[in-house]
Structure formats: C-alpha cells, structure tokens
PDB file of C-alpha atoms in Angstrom:
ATOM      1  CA  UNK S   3     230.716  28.417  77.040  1.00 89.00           C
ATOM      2  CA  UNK S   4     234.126  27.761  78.840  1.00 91.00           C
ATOM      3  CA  UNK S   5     237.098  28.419  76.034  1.00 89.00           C
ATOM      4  CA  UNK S   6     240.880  28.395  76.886  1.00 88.00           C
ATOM      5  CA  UNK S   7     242.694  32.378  76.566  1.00 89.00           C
ATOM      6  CA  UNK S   8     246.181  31.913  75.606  1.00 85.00           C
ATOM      7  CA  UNK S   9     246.358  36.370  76.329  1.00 87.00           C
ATOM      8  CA  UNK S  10     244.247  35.685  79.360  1.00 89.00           C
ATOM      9  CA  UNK S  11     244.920  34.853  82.849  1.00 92.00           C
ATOM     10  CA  UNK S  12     242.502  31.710  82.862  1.00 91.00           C
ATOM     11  CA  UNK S  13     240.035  29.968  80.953  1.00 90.00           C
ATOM     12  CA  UNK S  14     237.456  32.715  79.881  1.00 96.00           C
ATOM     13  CA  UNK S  15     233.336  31.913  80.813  1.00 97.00           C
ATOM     14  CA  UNK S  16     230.815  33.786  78.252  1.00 98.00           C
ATOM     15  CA  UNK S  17     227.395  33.757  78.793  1.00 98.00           C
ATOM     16  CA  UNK S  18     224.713  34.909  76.093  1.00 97.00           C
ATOM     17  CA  UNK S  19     221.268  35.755  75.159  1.00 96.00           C
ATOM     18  CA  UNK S  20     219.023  37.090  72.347  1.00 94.00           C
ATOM     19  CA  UNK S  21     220.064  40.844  73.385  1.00 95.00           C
ATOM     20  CA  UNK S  22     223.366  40.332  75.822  1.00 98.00           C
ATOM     21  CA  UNK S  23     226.678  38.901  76.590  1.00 98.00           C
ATOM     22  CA  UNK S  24     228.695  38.683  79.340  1.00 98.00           C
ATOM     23  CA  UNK S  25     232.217  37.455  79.844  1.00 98.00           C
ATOM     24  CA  UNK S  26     234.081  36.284  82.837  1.00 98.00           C
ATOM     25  CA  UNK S  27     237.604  34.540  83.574  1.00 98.00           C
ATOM     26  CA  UNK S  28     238.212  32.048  86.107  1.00 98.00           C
ATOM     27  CA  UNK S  29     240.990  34.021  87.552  1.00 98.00           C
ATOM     28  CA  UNK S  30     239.097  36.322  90.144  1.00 98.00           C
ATOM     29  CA  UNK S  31     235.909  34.872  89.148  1.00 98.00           C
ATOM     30  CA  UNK S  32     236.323  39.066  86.877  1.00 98.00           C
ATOM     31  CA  UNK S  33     233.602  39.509  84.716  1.00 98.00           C
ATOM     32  CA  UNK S  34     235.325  41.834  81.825  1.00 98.00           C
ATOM     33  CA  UNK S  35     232.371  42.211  79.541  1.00 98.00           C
ATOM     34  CA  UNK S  36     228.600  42.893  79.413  1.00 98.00           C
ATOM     35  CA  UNK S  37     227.227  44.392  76.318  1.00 98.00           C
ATOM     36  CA  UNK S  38     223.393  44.819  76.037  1.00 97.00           C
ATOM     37  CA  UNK S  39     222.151  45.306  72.169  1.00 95.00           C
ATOM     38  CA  UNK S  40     225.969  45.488  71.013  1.00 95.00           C
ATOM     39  CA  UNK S  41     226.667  47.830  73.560  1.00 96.00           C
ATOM     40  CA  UNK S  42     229.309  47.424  76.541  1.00 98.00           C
ATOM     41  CA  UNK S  43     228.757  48.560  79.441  1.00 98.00           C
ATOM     42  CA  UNK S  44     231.547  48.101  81.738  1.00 98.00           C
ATOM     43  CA  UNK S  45     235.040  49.789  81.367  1.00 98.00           C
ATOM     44  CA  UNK S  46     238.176  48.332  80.996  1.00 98.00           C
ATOM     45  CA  UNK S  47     241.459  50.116  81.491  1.00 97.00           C
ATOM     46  CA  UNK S  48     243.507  49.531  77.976  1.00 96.00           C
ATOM     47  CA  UNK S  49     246.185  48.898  80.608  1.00 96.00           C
ATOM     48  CA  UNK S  50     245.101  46.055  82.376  1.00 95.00           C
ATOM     49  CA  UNK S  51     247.597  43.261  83.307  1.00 95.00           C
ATOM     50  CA  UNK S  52     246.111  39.704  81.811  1.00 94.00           C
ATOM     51  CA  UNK S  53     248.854  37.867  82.730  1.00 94.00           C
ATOM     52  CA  UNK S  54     247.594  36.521  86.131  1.00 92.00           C
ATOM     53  CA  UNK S  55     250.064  38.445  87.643  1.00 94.00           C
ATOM     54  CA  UNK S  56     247.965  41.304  89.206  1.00 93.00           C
ATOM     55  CA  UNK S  57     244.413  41.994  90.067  1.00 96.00           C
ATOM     56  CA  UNK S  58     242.554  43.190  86.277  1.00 97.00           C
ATOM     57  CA  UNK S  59     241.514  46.735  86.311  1.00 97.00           C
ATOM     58  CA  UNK S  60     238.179  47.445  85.207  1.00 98.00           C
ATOM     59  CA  UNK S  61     234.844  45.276  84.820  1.00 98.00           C
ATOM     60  CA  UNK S  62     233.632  44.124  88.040  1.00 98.00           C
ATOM     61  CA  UNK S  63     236.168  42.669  90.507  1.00 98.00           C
ATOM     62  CA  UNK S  64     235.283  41.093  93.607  1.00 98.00           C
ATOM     63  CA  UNK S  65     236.861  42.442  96.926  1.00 98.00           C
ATOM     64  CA  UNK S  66     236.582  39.351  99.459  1.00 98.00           C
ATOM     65  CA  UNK S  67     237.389  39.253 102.727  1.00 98.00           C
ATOM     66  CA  UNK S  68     238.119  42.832 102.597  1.00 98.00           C
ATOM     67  CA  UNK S  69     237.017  46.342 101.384  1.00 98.00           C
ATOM     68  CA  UNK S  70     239.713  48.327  99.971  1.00 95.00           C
ATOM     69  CA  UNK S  71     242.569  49.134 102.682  1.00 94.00           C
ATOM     70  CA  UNK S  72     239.666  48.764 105.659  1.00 94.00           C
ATOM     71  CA  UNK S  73     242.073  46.013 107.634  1.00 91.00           C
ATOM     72  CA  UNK S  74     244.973  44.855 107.806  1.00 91.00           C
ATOM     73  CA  UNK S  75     244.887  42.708 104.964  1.00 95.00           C
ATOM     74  CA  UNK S  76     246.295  43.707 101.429  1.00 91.00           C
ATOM     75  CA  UNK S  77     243.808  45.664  99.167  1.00 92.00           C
ATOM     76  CA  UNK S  78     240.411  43.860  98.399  1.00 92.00           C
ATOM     77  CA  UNK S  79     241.631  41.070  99.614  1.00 95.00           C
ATOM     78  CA  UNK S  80     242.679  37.960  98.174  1.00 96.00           C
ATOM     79  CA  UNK S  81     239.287  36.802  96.128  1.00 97.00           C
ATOM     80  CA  UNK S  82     240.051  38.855  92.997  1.00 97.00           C
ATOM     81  CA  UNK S  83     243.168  36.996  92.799  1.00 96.00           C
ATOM     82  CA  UNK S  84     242.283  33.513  93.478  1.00 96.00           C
ATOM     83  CA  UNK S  85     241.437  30.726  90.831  1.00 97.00           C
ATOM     84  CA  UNK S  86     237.980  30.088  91.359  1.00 98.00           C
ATOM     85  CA  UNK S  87     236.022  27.048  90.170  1.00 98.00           C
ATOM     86  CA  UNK S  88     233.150  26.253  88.025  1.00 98.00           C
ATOM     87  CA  UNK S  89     230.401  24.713  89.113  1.00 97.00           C
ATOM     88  CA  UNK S  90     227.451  24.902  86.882  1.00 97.00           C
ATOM     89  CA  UNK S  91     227.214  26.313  83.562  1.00 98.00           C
ATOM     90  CA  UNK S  92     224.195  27.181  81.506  1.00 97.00           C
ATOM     91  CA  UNK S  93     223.751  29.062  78.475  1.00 97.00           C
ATOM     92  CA  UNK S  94     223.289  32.515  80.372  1.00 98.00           C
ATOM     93  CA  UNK S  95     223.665  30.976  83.977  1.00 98.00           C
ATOM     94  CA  UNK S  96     227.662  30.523  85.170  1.00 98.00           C
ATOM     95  CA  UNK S  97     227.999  29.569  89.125  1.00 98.00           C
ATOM     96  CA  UNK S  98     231.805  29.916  90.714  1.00 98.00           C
ATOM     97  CA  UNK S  99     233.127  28.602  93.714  1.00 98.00           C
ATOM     98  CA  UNK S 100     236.240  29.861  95.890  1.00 98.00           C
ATOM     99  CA  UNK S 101     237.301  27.622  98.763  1.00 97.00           C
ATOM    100  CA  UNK S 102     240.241  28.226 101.078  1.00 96.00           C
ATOM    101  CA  UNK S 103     243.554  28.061  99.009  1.00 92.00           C
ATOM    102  CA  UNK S 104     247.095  28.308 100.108  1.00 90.00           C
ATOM    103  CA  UNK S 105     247.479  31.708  99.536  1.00 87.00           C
ATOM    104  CA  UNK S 106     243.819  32.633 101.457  1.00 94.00           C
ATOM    105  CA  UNK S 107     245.416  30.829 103.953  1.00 94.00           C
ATOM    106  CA  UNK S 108     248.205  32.534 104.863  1.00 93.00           C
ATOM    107  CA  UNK S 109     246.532  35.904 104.569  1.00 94.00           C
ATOM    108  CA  UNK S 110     243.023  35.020 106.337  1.00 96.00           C
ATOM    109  CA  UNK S 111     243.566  31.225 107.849  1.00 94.00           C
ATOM    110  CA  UNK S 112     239.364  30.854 108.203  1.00 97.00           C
ATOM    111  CA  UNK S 113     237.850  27.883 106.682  1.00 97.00           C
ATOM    112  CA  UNK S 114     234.863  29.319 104.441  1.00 98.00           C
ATOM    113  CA  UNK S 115     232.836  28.879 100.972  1.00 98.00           C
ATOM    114  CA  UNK S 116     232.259  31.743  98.616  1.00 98.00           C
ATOM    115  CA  UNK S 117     229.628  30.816  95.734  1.00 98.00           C
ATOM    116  CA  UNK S 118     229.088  33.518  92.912  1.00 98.00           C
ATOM    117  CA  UNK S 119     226.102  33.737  90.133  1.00 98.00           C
ATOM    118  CA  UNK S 120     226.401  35.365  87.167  1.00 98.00           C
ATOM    119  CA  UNK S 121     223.193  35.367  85.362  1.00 98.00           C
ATOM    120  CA  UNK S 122     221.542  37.343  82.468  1.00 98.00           C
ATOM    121  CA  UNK S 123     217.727  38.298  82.437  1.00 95.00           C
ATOM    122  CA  UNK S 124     215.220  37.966  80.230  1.00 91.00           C
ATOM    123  CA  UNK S 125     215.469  41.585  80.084  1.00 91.00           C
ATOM    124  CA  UNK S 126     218.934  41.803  79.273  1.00 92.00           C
ATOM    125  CA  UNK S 127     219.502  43.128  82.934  1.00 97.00           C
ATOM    126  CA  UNK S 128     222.671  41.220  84.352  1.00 98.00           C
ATOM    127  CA  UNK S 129     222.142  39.496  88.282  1.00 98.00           C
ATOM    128  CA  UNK S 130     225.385  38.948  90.668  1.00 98.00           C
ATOM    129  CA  UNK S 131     224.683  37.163  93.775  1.00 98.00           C
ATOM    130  CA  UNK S 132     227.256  36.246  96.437  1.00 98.00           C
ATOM    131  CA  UNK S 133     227.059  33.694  99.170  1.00 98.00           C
ATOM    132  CA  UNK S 134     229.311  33.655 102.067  1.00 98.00           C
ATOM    133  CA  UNK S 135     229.545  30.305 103.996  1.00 98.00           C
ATOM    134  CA  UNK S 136     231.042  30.087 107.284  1.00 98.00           C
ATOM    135  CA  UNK S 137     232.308  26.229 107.254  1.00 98.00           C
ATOM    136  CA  UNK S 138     233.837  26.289 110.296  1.00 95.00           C
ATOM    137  CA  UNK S 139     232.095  23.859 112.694  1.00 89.00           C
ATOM    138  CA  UNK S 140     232.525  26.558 115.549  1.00 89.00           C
ATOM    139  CA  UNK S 141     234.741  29.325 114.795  1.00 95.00           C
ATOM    140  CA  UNK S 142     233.683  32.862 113.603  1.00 97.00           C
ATOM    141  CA  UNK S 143     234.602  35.483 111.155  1.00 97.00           C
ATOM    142  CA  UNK S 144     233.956  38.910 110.257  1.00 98.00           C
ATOM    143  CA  UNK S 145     234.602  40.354 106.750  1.00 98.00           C
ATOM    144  CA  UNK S 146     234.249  43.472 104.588  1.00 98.00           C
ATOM    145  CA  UNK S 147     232.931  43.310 101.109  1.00 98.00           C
ATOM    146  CA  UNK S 148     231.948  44.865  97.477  1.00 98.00           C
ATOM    147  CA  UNK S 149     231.628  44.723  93.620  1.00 98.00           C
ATOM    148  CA  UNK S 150     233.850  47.201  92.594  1.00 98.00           C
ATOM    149  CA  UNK S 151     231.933  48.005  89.599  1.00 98.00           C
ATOM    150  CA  UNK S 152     233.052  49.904  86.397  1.00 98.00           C
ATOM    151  CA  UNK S 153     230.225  51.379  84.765  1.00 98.00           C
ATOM    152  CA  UNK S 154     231.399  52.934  80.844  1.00 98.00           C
ATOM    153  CA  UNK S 155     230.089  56.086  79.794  1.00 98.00           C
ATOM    154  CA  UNK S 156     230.557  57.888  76.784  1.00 96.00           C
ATOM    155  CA  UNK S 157     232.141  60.697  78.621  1.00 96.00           C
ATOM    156  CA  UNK S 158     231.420  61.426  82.787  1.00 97.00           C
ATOM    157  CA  UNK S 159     230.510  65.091  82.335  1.00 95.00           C
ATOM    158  CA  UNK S 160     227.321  65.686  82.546  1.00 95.00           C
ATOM    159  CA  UNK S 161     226.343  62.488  83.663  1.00 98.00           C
ATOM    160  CA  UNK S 162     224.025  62.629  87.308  1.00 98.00           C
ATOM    161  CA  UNK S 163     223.732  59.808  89.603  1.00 98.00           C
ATOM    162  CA  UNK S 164     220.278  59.911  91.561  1.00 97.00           C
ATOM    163  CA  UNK S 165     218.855  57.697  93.916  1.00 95.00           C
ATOM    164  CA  UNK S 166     220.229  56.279  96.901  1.00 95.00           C
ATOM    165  CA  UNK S 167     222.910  58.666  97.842  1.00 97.00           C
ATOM    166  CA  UNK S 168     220.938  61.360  98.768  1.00 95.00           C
ATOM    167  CA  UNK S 169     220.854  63.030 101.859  1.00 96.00           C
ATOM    168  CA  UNK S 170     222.884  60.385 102.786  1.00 97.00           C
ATOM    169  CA  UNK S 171     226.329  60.159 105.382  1.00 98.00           C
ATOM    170  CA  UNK S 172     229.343  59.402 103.671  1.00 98.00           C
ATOM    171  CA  UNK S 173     233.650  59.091 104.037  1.00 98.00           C
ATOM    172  CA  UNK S 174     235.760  61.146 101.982  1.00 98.00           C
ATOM    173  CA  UNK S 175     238.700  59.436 101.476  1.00 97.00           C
ATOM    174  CA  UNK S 176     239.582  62.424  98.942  1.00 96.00           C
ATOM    175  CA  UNK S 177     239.581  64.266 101.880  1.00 97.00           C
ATOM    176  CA  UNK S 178     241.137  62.713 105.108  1.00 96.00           C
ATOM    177  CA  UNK S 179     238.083  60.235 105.557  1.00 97.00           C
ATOM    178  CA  UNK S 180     236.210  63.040 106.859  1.00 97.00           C
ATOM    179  CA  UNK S 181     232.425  62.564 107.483  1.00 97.00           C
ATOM    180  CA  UNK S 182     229.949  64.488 105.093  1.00 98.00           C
ATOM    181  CA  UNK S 183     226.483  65.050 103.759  1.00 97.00           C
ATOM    182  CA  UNK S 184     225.671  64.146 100.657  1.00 97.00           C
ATOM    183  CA  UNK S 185     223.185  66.832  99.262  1.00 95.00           C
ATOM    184  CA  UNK S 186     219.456  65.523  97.927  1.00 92.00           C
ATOM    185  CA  UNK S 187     220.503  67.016  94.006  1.00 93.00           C
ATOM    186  CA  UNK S 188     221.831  64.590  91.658  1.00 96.00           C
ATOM    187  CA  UNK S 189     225.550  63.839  91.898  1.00 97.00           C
ATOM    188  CA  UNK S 190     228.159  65.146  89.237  1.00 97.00           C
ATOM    189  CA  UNK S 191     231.325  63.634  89.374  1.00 97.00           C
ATOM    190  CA  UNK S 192     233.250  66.964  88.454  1.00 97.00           C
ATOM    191  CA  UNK S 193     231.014  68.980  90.904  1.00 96.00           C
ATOM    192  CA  UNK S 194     231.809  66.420  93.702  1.00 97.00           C
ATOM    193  CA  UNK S 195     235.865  66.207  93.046  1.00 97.00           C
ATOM    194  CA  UNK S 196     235.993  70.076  92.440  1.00 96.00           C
ATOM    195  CA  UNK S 197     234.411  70.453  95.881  1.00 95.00           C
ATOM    196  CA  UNK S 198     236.447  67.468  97.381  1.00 96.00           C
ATOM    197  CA  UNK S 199     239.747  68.851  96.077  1.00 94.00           C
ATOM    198  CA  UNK S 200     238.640  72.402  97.539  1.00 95.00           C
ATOM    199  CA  UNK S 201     238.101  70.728 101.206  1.00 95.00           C
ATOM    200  CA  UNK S 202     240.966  68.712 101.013  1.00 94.00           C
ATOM    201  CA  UNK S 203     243.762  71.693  99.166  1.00 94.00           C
ATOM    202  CA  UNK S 204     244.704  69.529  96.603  1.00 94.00           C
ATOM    203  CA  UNK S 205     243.854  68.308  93.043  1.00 94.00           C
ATOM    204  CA  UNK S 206     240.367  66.658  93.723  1.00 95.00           C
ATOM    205  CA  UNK S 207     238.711  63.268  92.886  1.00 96.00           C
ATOM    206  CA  UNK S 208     235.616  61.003  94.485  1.00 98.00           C
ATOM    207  CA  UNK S 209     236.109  57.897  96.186  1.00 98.00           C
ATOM    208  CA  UNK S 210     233.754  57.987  99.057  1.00 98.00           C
ATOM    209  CA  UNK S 211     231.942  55.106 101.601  1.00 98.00           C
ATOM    210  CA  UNK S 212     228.188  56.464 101.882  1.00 98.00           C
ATOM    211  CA  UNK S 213     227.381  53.863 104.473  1.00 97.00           C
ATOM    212  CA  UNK S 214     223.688  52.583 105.343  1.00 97.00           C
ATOM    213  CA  UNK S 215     222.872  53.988 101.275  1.00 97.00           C
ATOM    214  CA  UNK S 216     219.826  53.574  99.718  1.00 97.00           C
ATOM    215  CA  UNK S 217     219.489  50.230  97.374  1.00 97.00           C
ATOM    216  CA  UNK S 218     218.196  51.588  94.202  1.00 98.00           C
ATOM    217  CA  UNK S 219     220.129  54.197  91.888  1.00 98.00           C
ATOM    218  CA  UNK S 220     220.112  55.588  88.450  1.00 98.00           C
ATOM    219  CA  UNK S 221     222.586  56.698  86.082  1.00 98.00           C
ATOM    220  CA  UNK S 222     221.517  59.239  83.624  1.00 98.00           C
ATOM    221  CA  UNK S 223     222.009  62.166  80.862  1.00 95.00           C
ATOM    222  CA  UNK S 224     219.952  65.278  80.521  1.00 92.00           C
ATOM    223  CA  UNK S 225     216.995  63.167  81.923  1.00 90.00           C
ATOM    224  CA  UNK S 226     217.973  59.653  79.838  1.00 94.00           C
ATOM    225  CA  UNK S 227     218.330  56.907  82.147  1.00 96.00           C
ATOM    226  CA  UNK S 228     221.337  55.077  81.149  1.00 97.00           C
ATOM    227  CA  UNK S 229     221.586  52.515  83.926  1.00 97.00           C
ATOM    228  CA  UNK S 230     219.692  51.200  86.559  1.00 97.00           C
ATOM    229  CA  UNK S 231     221.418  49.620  89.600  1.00 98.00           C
ATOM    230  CA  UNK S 232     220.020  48.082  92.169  1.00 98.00           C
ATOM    231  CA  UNK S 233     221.744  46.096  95.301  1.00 98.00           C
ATOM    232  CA  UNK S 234     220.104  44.269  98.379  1.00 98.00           C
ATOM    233  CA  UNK S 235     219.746  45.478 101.521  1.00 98.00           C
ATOM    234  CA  UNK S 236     222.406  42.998 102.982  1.00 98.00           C
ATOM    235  CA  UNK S 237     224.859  45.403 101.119  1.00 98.00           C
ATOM    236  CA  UNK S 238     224.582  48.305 103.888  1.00 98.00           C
ATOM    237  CA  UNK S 239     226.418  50.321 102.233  1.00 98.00           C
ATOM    238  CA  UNK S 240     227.553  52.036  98.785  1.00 98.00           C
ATOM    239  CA  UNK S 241     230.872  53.547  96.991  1.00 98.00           C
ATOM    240  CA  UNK S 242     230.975  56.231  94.207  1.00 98.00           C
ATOM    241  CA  UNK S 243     234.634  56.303  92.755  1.00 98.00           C
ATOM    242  CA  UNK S 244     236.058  58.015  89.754  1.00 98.00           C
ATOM    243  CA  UNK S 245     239.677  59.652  90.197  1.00 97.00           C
ATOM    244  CA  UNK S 246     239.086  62.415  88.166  1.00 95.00           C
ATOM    245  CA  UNK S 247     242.360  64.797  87.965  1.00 92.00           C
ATOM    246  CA  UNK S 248     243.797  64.230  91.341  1.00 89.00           C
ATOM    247  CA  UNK S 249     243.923  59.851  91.369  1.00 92.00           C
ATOM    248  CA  UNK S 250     245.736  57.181  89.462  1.00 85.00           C
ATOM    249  CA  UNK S 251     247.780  59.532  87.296  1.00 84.00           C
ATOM    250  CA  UNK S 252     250.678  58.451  85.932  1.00 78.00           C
ATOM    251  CA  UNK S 253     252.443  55.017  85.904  1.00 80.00           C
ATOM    252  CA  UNK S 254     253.583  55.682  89.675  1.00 70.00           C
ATOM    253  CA  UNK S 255     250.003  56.017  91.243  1.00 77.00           C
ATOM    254  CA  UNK S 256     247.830  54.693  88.181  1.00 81.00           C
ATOM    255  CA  UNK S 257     250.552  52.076  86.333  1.00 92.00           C
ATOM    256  CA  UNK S 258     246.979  49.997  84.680  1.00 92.00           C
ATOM    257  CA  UNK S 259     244.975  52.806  84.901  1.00 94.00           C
ATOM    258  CA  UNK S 260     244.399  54.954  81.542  1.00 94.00           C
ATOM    259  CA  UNK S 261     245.000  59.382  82.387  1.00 94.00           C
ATOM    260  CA  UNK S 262     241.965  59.903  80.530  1.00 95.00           C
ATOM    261  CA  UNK S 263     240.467  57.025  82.123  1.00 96.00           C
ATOM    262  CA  UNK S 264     238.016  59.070  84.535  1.00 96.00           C
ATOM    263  CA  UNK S 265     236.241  60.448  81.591  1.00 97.00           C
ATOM    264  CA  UNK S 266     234.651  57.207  80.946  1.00 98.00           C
ATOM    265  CA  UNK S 267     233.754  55.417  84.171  1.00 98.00           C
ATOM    266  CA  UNK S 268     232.297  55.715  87.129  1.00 98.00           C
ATOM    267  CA  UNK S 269     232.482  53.200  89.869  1.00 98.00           C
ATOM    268  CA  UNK S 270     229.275  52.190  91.973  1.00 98.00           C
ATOM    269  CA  UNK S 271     229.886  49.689  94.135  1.00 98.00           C
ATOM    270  CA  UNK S 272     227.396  47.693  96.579  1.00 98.00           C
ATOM    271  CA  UNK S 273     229.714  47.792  99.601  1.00 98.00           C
ATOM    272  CA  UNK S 274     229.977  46.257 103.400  1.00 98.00           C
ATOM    273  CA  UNK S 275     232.301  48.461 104.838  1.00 98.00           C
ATOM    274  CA  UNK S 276     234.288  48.495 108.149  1.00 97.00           C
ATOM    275  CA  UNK S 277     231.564  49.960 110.207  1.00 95.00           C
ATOM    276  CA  UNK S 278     229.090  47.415 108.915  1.00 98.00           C
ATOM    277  CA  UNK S 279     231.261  44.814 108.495  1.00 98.00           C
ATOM    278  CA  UNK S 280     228.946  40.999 109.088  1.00 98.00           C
ATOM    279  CA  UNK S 281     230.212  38.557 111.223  1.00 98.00           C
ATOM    280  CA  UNK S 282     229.673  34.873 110.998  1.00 98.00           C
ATOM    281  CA  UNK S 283     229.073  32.202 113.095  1.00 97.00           C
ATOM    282  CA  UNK S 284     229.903  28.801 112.370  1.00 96.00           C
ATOM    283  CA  UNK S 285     227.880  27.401 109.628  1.00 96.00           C
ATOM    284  CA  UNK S 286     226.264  31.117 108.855  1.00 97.00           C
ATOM    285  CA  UNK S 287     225.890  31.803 105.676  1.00 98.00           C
ATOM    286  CA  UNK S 288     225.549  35.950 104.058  1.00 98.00           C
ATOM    287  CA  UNK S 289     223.985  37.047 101.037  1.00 98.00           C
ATOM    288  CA  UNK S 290     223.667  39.804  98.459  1.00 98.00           C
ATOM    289  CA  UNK S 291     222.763  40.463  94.925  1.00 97.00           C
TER     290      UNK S 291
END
C-alpha cells in the first residue's frame, strides 16, 4: 500500500503478511519498520529528522555509491537521500528504482540504475536485494556499498553475535583504523568497546570493517537466537557498529542519535568496502541480497 505522510519525508510504502509488516518511504528508498508477530525489529532513533532534510537515523538506510567516509564523496553517499521511484507493488513485494538525478550528478556524474526489493517471506523472514546497473554504453565505475542495518534489542548487554566474524580480519575505526583479529568467541558489544577504548586511550565504542566476513550470523541471548542474518557472498565484507559510551553523544557528535541509544541496537551491515570495492564495466550489472 502506497499512502501520503504529511510528518514524513515522502509517500510511505507498507508491505504485510499474516505474521509481518514492513514499512518504507520513498525518500531513500528507508525502510523504518519490520515487526514480526507484533514485534519490531529495527531501531529508530526518537530523534530522527522526517523532514527530508537529512538522511533518517535508524532502520535500514542504503549507502550508495559509497561506504561511510571511504572516498571522497560525502558520507554514504547520495542514495539515502535521493527520491527513489516505485516500480512494482504487491501486497508484500515493493520494487524501487534510483536513476541519475541532479544532485547524483554533481556528486558522482556516472550514468547508472539502482533497483531495490523489499520482500517478506512466507516465513516472516524479510529479503533486500540490490542491483547495480552500469548504463553507460562504455564507461566504467567503481563503488562502495552497504545496508546499514539497525537491529533493536531489548537491551545490548549480554547479547553475543556468532557466526561470521570469527577469526576473522577487521578495521578499527575506534581505534585509528588499525588492523585486528577478531577472536573465534562470540562478540559482546561492551567487551569489544571496553577493549577498543583500552587500545585506542579513550572512551571506547565498535564500529569496525571485518572485510572478506563470513555470510551467515546470529544474534542471540543466553543461547536464544534472536536473529538470523544472512548476506550473499557478493557482499565481501561485514560492519558491526554500536557507539556505546565513546560515539554520537551529545547533540554536537550524535544531534539524531538518542545517549542511551547504544543500549538498544546494534548495527550489522552487509558491506563492500574500499578494499573490495566492484568495478563496472559498461552494461555490468552487481548483485546482493
């Protein structure tokens, strides 16, 4: 269903099933909800702008053409703050389009197609999938990539992360993007920014690159899975953020971001970072779910 949102940024896209919703605006193609049973499962900061204005913090925004500060483009890119277009819309089925705009042009001036499914499962499991079209008859492009993901938790705690980080090389950007091992134990969150902080002699927090990652993870509570995440081998790579004590504090560093916001999400984010980052020919086209 497609429904205009006079406190929203654009029209506003929810899809539904017998056991789950999910909602998405126009405006950055941002899904904002996804409840399974009743239950949500992504976080959204209470501050978040709505207005169109600013990127929307929380959910699942899309970086596009570029990971985080990885470039010399401005942050993410320009895709979570573009007007996409719908194409198709089915009762739990929504495809999106983003095509080169005036304002893509004049940061990234490379003719391209970005087409974006949102779908729900049977199951009640939610499915994004990404194409990247190279249009250009003969000239190529390279780009950097991810779902920024905000998973919700009831609090962060004691909550382990197992799976596809372990063992595993990654960049801590908590501490000077310095390259580390990721141990083969679960991860904690306030484990990993105590030990972050420690490394770095400062007030810690996790927001790390673990590049070539497994694809399959799991989220859980004194051995209750609470997610399952999986992501295709096209995305290389992974990210694990939550700022804990020592990010997006206070309305000069974290303006839309809640102080006790890290005690409720965790972002996991299917990633192509810098050193993987895909280049396309003309008329190539990338994909990941």
């Amino acid at each position: 269903m497609q429904t205009p949102d006079p406190s929203g940024p654009s029209d506003l896209i929810t899809l539904s099933s017998s056991t789950a919703s999910v909602s998405l605006y126009l405006f950055g193609a941002h899904i904002t909800s996804y409840t399974v049973n009743g239950q949500e499962r992504l976080w959204m900061s209470s501050l978040a702008v709505l207005d169109g204005t600013k990127p929307i913090r929380g959910g699942v925004p899309i970086a596009f053409p570029q990971f985080a500060d990885e470039g010399e483009l401005k942050l993410h890119g320009f895709a979570r703050e573009s007007l996409w277009s719908l194409t198709s819309l089915e009762p739990t089925k929504a495809v999106l389009t983003l095509a080169p705009n005036t304002a893509s042009k004049e940061m990234w001036d490379n003719e391209f197609e970005l087409v974006y499914t949102v779908e729900l499962q049977d199951s009640g499991s939610l499915l994004l999938n990404m194409r990247v079209k190279n249009t250009s008859e003969s000239s190529a492009f390279s780009f950097t990539a991810c779902f920024h993901t905000y998973f919700l938790f009831q609090e962060t705690n004691t909550v382990e992360l197992s799976g596809g980080l372990g063992g595993k090389t990654y960049i801590d950007k908590c501490d000077g993007r310095k390259k580390k091992q990721q141990g083969d134990g679960p991860v904690v969150i306030p484990a990993e920014a105590t030990r972050s902080g420690r490394d770095a002699g400062k007030e810690g927090y996790v927001d790390r690159i673990y590049t070539n990652s497994g694809q399959s993870f799991v989220f859980a509570r004194s051995g209750a899975r609470l997610y399952n995440v999986t992501q295709s081998p096209s995305w290389p790579d992974t990210t694990l953020y939550n700022p804990w004590l020592g990010d997006k504090q206070g309305p000069v560093i974290g303006p839309d971001f809640d102080d006790d916001g890290y005690k409720k999400m965790i972002c996991l984010e299917p990633t192509i970072s810098k050193e993987n980052a895909v280049v396309l020919n003309g008329g190539e086209m990338w994909e990941g779910s």
